[in-house]
GROMACS .gro file of C-alpha atoms in nm:
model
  404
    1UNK     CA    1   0.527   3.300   1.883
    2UNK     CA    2   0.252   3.008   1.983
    3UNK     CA    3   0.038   3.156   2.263
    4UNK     CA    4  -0.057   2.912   2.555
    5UNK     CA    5  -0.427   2.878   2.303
    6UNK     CA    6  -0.191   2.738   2.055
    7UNK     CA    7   0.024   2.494   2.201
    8UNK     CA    8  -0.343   2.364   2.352
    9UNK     CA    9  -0.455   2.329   2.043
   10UNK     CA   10  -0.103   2.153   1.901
   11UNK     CA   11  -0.184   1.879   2.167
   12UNK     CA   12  -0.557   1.855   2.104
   13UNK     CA   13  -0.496   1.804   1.705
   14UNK     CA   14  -0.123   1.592   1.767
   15UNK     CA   15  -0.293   1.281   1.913
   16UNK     CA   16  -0.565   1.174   1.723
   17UNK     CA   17  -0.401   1.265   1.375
   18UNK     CA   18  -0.065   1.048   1.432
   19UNK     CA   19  -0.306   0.780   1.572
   20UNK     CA   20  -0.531   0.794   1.284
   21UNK     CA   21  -0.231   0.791   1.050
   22UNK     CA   22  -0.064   0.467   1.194
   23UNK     CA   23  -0.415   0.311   1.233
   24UNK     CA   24  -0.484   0.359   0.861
   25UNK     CA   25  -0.135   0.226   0.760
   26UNK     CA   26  -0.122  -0.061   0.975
   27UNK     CA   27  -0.527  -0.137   0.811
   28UNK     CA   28  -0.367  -0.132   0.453
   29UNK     CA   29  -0.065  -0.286   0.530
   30UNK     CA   30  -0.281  -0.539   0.708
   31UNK     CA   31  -0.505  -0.570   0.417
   32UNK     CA   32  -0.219  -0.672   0.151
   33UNK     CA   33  -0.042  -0.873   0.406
   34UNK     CA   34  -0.233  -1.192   0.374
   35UNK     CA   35  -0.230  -1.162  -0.022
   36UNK     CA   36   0.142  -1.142   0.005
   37UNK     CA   37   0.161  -1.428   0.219
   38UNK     CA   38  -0.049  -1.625  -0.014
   39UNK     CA   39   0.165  -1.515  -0.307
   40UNK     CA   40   0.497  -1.596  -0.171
   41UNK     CA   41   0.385  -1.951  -0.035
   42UNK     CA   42   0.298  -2.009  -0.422
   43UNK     CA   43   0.617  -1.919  -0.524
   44UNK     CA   44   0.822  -2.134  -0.296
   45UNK     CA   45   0.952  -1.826  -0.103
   46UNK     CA   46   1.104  -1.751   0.192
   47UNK     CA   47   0.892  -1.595   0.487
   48UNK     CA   48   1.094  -1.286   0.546
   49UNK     CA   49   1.057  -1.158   0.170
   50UNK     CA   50   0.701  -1.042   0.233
   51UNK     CA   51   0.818  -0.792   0.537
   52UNK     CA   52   1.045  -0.645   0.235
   53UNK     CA   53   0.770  -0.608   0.041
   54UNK     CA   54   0.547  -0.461   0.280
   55UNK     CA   55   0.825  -0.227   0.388
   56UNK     CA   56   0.829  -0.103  -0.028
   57UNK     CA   57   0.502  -0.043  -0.012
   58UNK     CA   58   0.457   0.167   0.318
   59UNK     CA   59   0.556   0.495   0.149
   60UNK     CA   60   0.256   0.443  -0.108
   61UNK     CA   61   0.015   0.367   0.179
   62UNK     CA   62   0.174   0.663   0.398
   63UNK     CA   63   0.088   0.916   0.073
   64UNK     CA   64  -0.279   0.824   0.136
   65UNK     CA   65  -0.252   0.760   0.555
   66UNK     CA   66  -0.073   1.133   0.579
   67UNK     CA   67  -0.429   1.325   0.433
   68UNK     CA   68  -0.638   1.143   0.625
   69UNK     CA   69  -0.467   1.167   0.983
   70UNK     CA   70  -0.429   1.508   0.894
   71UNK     CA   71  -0.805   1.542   0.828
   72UNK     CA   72  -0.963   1.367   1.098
   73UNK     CA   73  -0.649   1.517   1.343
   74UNK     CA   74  -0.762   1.872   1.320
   75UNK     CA   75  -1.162   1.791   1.261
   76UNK     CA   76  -1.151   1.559   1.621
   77UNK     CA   77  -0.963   1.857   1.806
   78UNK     CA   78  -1.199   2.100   1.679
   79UNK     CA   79  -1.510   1.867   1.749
   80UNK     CA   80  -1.412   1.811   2.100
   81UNK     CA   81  -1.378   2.224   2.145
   82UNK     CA   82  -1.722   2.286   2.037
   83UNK     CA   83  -1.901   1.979   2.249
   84UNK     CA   84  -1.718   2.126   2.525
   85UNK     CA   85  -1.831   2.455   2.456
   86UNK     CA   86  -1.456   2.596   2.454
   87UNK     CA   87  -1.444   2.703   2.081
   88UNK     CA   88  -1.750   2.955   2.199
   89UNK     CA   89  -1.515   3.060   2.464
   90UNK     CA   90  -1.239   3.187   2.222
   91UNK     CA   91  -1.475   3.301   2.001
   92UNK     CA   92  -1.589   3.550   2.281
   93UNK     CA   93  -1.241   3.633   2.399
   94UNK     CA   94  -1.189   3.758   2.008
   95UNK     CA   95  -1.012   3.465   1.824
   96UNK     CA   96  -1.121   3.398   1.486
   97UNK     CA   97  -1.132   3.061   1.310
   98UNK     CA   98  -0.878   3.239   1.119
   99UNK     CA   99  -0.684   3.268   1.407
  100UNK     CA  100  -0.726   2.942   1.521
  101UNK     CA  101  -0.624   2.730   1.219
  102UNK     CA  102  -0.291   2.879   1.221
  103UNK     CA  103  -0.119   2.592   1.453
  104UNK     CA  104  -0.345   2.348   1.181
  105UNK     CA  105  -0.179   2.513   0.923
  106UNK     CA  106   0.137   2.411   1.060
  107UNK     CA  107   0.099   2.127   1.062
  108UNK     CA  108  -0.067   2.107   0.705
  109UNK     CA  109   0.265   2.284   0.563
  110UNK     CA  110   0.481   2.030   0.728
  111UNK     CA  111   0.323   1.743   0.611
  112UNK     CA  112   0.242   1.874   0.280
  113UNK     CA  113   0.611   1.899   0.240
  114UNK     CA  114   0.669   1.536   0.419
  115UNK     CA  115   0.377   1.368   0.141
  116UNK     CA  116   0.587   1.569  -0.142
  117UNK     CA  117   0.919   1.417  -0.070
  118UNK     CA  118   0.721   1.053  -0.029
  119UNK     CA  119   0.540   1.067  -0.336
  120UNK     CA  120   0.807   1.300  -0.543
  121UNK     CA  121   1.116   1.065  -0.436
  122UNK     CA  122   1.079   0.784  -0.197
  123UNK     CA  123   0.742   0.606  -0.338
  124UNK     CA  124   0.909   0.555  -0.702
  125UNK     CA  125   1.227   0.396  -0.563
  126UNK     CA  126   1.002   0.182  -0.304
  127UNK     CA  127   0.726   0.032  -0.592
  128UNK     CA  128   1.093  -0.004  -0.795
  129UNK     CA  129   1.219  -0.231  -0.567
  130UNK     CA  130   0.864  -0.376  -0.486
  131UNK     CA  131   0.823  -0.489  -0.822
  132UNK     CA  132   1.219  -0.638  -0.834
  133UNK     CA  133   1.109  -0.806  -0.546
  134UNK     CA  134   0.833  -0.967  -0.711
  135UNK     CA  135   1.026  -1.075  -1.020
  136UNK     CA  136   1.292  -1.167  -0.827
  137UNK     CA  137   1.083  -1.433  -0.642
  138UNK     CA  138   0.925  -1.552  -0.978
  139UNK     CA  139   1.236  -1.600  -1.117
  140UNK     CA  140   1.433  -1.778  -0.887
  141UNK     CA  141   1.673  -1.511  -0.761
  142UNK     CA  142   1.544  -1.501  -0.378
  143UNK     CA  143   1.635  -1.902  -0.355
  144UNK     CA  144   1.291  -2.056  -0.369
  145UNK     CA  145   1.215  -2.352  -0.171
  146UNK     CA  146   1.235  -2.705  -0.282
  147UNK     CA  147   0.846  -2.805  -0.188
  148UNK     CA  148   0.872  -3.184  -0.010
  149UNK     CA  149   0.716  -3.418  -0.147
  150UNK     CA  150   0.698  -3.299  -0.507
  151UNK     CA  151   0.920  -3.294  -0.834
  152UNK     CA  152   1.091  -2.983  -0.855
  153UNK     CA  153   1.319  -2.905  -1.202
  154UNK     CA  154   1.616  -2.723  -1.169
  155UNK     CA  155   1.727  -2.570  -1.512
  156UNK     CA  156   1.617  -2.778  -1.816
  157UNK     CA  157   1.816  -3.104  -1.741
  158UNK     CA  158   1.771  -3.162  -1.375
  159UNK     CA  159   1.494  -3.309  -1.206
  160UNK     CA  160   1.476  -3.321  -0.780
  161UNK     CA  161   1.251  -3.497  -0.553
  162UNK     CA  162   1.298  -3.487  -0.128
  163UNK     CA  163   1.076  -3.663   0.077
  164UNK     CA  164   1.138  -3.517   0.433
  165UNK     CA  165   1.311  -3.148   0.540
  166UNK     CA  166   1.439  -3.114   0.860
  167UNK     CA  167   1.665  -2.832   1.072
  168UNK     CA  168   1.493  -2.588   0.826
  169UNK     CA  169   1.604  -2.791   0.531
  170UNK     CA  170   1.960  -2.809   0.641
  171UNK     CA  171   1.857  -3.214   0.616
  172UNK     CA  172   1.735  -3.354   0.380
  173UNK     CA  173   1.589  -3.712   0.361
  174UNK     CA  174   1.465  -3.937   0.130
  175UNK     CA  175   1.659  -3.799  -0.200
  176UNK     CA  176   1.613  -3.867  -0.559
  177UNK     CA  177   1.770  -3.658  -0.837
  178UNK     CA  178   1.824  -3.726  -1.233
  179UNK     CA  179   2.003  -3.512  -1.479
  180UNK     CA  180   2.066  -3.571  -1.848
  181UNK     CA  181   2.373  -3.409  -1.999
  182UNK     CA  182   2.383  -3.247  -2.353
  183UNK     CA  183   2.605  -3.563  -2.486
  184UNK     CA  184   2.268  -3.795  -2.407
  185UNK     CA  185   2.423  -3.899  -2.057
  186UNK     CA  186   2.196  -3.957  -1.773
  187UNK     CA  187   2.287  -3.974  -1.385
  188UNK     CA  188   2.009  -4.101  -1.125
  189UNK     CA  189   2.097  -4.147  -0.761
  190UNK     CA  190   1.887  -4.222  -0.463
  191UNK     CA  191   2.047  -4.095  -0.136
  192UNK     CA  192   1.897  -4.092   0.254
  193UNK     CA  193   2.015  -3.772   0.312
  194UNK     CA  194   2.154  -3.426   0.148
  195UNK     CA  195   2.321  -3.083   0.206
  196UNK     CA  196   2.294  -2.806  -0.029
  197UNK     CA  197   2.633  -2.614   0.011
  198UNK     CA  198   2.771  -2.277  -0.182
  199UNK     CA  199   3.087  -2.292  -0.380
  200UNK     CA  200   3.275  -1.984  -0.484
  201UNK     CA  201   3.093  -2.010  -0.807
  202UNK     CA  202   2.775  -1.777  -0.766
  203UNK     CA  203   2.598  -2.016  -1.066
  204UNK     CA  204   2.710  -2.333  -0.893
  205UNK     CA  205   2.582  -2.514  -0.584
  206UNK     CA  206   2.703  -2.854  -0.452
  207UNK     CA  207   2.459  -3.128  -0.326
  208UNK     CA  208   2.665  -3.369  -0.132
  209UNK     CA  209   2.459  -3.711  -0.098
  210UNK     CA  210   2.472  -3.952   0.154
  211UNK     CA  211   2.445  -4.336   0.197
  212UNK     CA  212   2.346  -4.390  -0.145
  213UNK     CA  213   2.298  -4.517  -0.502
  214UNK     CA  214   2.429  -4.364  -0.841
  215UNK     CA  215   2.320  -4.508  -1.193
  216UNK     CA  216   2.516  -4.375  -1.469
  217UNK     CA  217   2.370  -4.431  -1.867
  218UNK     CA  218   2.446  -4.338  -2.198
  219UNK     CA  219   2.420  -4.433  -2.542
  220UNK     CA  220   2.768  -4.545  -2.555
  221UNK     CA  221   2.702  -4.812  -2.233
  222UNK     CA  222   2.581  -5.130  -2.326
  223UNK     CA  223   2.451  -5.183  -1.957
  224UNK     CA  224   2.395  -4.867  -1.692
  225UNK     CA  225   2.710  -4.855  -1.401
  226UNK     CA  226   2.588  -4.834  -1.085
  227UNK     CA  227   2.801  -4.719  -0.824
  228UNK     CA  228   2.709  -4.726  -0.410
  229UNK     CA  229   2.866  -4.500  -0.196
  230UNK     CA  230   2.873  -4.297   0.136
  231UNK     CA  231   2.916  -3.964   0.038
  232UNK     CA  232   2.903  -3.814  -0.301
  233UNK     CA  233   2.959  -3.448  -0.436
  234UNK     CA  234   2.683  -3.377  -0.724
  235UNK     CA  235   2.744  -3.054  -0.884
  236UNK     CA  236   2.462  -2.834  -0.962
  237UNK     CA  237   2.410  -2.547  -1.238
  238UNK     CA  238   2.175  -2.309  -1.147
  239UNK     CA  239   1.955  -2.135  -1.410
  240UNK     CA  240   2.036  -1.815  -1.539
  241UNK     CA  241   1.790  -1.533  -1.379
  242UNK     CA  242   1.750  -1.253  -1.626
  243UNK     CA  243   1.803  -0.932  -1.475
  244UNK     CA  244   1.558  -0.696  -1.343
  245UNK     CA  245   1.426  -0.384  -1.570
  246UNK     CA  246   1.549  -0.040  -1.506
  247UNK     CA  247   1.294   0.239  -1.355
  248UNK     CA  248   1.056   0.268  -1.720
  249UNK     CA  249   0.773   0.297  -1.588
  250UNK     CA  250   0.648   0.635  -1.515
  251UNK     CA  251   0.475   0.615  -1.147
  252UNK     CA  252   0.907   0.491  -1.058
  253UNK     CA  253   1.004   0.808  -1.160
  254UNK     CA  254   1.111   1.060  -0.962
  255UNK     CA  255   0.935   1.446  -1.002
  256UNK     CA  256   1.269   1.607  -1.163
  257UNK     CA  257   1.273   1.294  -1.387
  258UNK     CA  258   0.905   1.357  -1.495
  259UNK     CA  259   0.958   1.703  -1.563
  260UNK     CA  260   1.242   1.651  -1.793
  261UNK     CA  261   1.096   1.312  -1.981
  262UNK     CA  262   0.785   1.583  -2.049
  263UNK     CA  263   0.996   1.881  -2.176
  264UNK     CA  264   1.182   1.650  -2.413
  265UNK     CA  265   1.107   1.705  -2.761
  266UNK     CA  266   1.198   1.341  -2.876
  267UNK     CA  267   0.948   1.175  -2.606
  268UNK     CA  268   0.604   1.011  -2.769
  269UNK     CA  269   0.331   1.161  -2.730
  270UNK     CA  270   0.150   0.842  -2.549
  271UNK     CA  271   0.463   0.842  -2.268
  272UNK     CA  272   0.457   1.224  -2.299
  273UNK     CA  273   0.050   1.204  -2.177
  274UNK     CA  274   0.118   0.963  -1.914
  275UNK     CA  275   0.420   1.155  -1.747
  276UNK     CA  276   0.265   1.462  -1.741
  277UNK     CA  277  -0.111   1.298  -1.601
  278UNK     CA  278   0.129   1.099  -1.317
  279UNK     CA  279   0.336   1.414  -1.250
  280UNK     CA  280  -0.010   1.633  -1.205
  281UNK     CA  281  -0.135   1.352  -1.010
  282UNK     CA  282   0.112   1.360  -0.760
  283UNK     CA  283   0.142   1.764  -0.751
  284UNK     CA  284  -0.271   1.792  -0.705
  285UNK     CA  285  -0.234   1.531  -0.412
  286UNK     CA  286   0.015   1.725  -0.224
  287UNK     CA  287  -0.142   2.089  -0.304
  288UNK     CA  288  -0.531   1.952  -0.221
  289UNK     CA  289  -0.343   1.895   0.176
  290UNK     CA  290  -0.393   2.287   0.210
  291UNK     CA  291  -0.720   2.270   0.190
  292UNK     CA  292  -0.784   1.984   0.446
  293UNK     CA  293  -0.769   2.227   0.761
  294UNK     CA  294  -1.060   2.437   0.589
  295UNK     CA  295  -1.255   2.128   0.567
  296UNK     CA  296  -1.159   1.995   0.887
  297UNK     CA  297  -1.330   2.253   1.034
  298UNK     CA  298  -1.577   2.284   0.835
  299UNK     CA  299  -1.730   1.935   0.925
  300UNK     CA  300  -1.635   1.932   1.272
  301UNK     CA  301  -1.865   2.158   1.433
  302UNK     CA  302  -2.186   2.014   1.479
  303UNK     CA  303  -2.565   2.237   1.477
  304UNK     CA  304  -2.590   2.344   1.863
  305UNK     CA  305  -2.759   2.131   2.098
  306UNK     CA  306  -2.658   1.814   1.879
  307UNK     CA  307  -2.379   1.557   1.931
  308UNK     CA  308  -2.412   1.408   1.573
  309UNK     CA  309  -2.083   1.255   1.422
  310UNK     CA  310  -2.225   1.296   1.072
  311UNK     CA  311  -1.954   1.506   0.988
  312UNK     CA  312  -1.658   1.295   1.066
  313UNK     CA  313  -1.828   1.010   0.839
  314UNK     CA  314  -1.851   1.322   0.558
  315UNK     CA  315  -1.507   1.416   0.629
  316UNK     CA  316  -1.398   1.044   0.516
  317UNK     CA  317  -1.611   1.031   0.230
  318UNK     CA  318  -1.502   1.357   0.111
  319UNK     CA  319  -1.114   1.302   0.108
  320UNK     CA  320  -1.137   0.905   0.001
  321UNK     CA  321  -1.348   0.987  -0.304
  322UNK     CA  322  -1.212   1.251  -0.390
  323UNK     CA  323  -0.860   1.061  -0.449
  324UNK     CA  324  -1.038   0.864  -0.601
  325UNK     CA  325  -1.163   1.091  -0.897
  326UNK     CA  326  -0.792   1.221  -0.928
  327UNK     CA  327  -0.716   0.856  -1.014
  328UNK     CA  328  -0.952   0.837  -1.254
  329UNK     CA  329  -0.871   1.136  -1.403
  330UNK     CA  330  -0.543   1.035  -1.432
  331UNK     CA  331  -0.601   0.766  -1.588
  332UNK     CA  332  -0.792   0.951  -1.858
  333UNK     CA  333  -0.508   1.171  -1.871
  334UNK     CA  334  -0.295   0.912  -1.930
  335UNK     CA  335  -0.478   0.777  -2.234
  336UNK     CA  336  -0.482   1.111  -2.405
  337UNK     CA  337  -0.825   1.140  -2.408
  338UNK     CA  338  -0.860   1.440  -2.185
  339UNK     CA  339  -0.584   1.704  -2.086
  340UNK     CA  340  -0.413   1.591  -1.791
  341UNK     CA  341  -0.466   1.970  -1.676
  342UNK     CA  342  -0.806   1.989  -1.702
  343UNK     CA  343  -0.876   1.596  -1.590
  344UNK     CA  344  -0.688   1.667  -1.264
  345UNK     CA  345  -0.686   2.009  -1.203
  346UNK     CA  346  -1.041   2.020  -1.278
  347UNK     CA  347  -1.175   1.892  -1.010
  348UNK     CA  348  -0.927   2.052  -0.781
  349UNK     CA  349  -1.094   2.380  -0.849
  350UNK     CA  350  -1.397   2.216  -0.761
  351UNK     CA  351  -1.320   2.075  -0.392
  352UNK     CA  352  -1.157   2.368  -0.348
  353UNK     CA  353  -1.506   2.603  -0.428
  354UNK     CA  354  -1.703   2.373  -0.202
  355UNK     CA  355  -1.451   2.393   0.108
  356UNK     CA  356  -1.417   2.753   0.049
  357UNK     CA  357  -1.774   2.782   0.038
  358UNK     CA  358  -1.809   2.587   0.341
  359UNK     CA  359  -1.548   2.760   0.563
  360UNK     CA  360  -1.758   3.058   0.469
  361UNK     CA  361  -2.065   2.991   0.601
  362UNK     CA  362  -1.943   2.819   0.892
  363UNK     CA  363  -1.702   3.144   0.985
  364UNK     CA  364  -1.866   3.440   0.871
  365UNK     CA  365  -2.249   3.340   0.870
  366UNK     CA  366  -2.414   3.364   1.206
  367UNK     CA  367  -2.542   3.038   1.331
  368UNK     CA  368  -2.407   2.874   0.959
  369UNK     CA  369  -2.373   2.515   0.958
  370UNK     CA  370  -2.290   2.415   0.618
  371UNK     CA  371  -2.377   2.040   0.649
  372UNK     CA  372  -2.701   2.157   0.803
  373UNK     CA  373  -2.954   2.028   0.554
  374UNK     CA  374  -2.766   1.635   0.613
  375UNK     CA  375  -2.763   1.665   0.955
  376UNK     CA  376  -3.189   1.721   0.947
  377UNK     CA  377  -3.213   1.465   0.711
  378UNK     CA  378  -3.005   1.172   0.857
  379UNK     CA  379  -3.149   1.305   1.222
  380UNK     CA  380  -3.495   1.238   1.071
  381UNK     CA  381  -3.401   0.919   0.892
  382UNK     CA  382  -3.257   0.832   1.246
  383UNK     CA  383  -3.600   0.885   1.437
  384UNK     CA  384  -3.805   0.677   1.170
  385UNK     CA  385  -3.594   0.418   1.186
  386UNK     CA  386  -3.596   0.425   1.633
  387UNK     CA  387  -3.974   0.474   1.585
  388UNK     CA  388  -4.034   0.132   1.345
  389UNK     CA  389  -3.808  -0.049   1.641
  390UNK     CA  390  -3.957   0.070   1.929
  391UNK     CA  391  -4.324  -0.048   1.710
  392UNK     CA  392  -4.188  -0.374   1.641
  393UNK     CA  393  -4.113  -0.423   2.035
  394UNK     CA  394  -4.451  -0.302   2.146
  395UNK     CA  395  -4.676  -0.528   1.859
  396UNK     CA  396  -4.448  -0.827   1.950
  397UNK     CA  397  -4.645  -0.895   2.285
  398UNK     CA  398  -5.000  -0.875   2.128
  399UNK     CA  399  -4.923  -1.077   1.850
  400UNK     CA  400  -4.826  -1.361   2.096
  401UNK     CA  401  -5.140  -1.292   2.302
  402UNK     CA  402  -5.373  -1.337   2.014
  403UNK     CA  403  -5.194  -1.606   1.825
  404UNK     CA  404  -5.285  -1.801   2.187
   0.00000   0.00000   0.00000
């Protein structure tokens, strides 16, 4: 059962670790927002594509959000207990840091499992539909915009040009179309205005024109008919869209789909090295969450008698590169160069020596501070670099006095 220390403890670590982990999604999300914006305009888009895509990408950006929040949540409720001096007090009363990262580990477990069913289920199916999203807009299939002001071809035959857009381009003004038929014939019309409207026919649209002009030629006219009239019907053929691919690629499969594309005799051996470096990828990710709480408190306890946040910069640097060497390592993996095994779970065994080794001498050495030697040297770099300011304020007064 959670003592009343525990539930403390729950609180201290709950706050700053969900804040941490919606502050670091909403940065990324943030971050590809404006590309996705830009991309979409270029396309001729609609607006409210780029929230889909942004909500396909979330699970991706919550895989990397989850470790950090978790990080910094535990370090920042352990670095407020020792400024306070309370983490001395439970270390008198008998609780061990043992003892004390149980509620962490809690929360470790649960999210541990809560990254492995985002990265082993949901984050294939979500960059799937991301990427049909993104074909879908090149292609056509999301209903790009007509830009105003420009030619825009529709199919191979069919050239448009609108000069104004109004009611959200439920008016259109200023119209010009031509189309050529297969048999040589060609239609142009000038119209003021214009409706796009749906037929029953998914691959058909109607434009009905307004208050215009139609010019009909072919090789069999001797002169072009031209034909005025207040409202006119003009069919439209849309362009066949190709359809989107299936889930090939391996980071949109699923874990139990990795496993079996990697037992299978009959798979290459190029796919067979990437599934198995993307499937190790993902597994290493989830299991290195176990040791975050270790590390967590490792860095957050700073040398007595000092406030310095050294170690929650540390902390940062620590968990961002080391994601970053599992990526590299699977992509070396996935060229077959180096065992995905050894590429990933490589240097697993090695963040996993230096926590240990750092939980050690911060809970069973006396006085151990395992980011010690940093902390003297940043404090030092610190004081050289206060000492040259506080020089450059004092010399700036004599140099005035004897440049007069």
């Amino acid at each position: 059962m959670l003592t009343a220390t525990d539930r403390y403890l729950a609180r201290l670590i709950a706050v700053p670790m969900f804040a941490t982990l919606v502050i670091s999604a909403m940065l990324l999300v943030l971050d590809k927002m404006l590309s996705l914006f830009d991309f979409v305009a270029a396309e001729g888009g609609p607006v409210s594509v780029v929230w889909r895509m942004l909500a396909s990408m979330l699970p991706e950006y919550l895989s990397l959000g989850i470790p950090i929040g978790l990080m910094l949540g535990i370090l920042l409720a352990f670095r407020k207990l020792a400024l306070s001096s309370e983490l001395d007090v439970m270390r008198a009363v008998g609780l061990s840091y043992g003892r004390l990262l149980r509620v962490p580990y809690m929360y470790a477990i649960a999210l541990a499992l809560l990254n492995f069913g985002i990265v082993g289920f949901v984050q294939p199916l979500s960059r799937h539909a991301y990427e049909a999203l993104r074909f879908e807009l090149r292609s056509g299939a999301l209903g790009a915009s007509i830009k105003v002001g420009e030619f825009t071809t529709l199919g191979k035959r069919m050239t448009l040009r609108i000069e104004r857009s109004r009611d959200e381009g439920r008016n259109l003004q200023g119209i010009f179309v031509r189309a050529v038929s297969r048999n040589g014939q060609s239609v142009a019309v000038t119209a003021e205005q214009g409706t796009f409207l749906a037929t029953d026919d998914p691959d058909t649209i109607i434009f009905r024109l307004r208050n215009g002009v139609l010019v009909n030629d072919g090789p069999k006219y001797k002169t072009p008919r031209i034909l005025s009239f207040s409202s006119h019907d003009l069919p439209i053929d849309l362009p066949q869209i190709e359809r989107f691919r299936g889930r090939d690629n391996d980071r949109e499969k699923t874990i139990p789909e990795l496993v079996v594309i990697g037992r299978n005799a009959d798979t290459p051996d190029k796919l067979k090295d990437e599934v198995r470096a993307n499937f190790h990828f993902r597994m290493v990710e989830v299991v290195f969450m176990f040791l975050l709480p270790l590390a967590a408190l490792a860095f957050a306890i700073p040398p007595k008698r000092s406030t310095s946040a050294l170690g929650v910069f540390l902390s940062i640097v620590f968990i961002v590169t080391y994601h970053k060497i599992n990526q590299y390592g699977e992509s070396v993996g996935a060229l077959g160069r180096i065992d995905p095994i050894i590429a990933l779970w490589g240097p697993f065994v090695v963040a996993s020596a230096l926590v240990l080794w750092m939980y050690h001498v911060i809970a069973h050495r006396p006085g151990g501070q395992p980011t010690a030697a940093l902390e003297y040297a940043f404090g030092k770099l610190g004081k050289q670099i206060a000492r040259l300011l506080k020089f450059g304020r004092k010399r700036s007064p004599a140099a005035a006095e004897g440049a007069a």
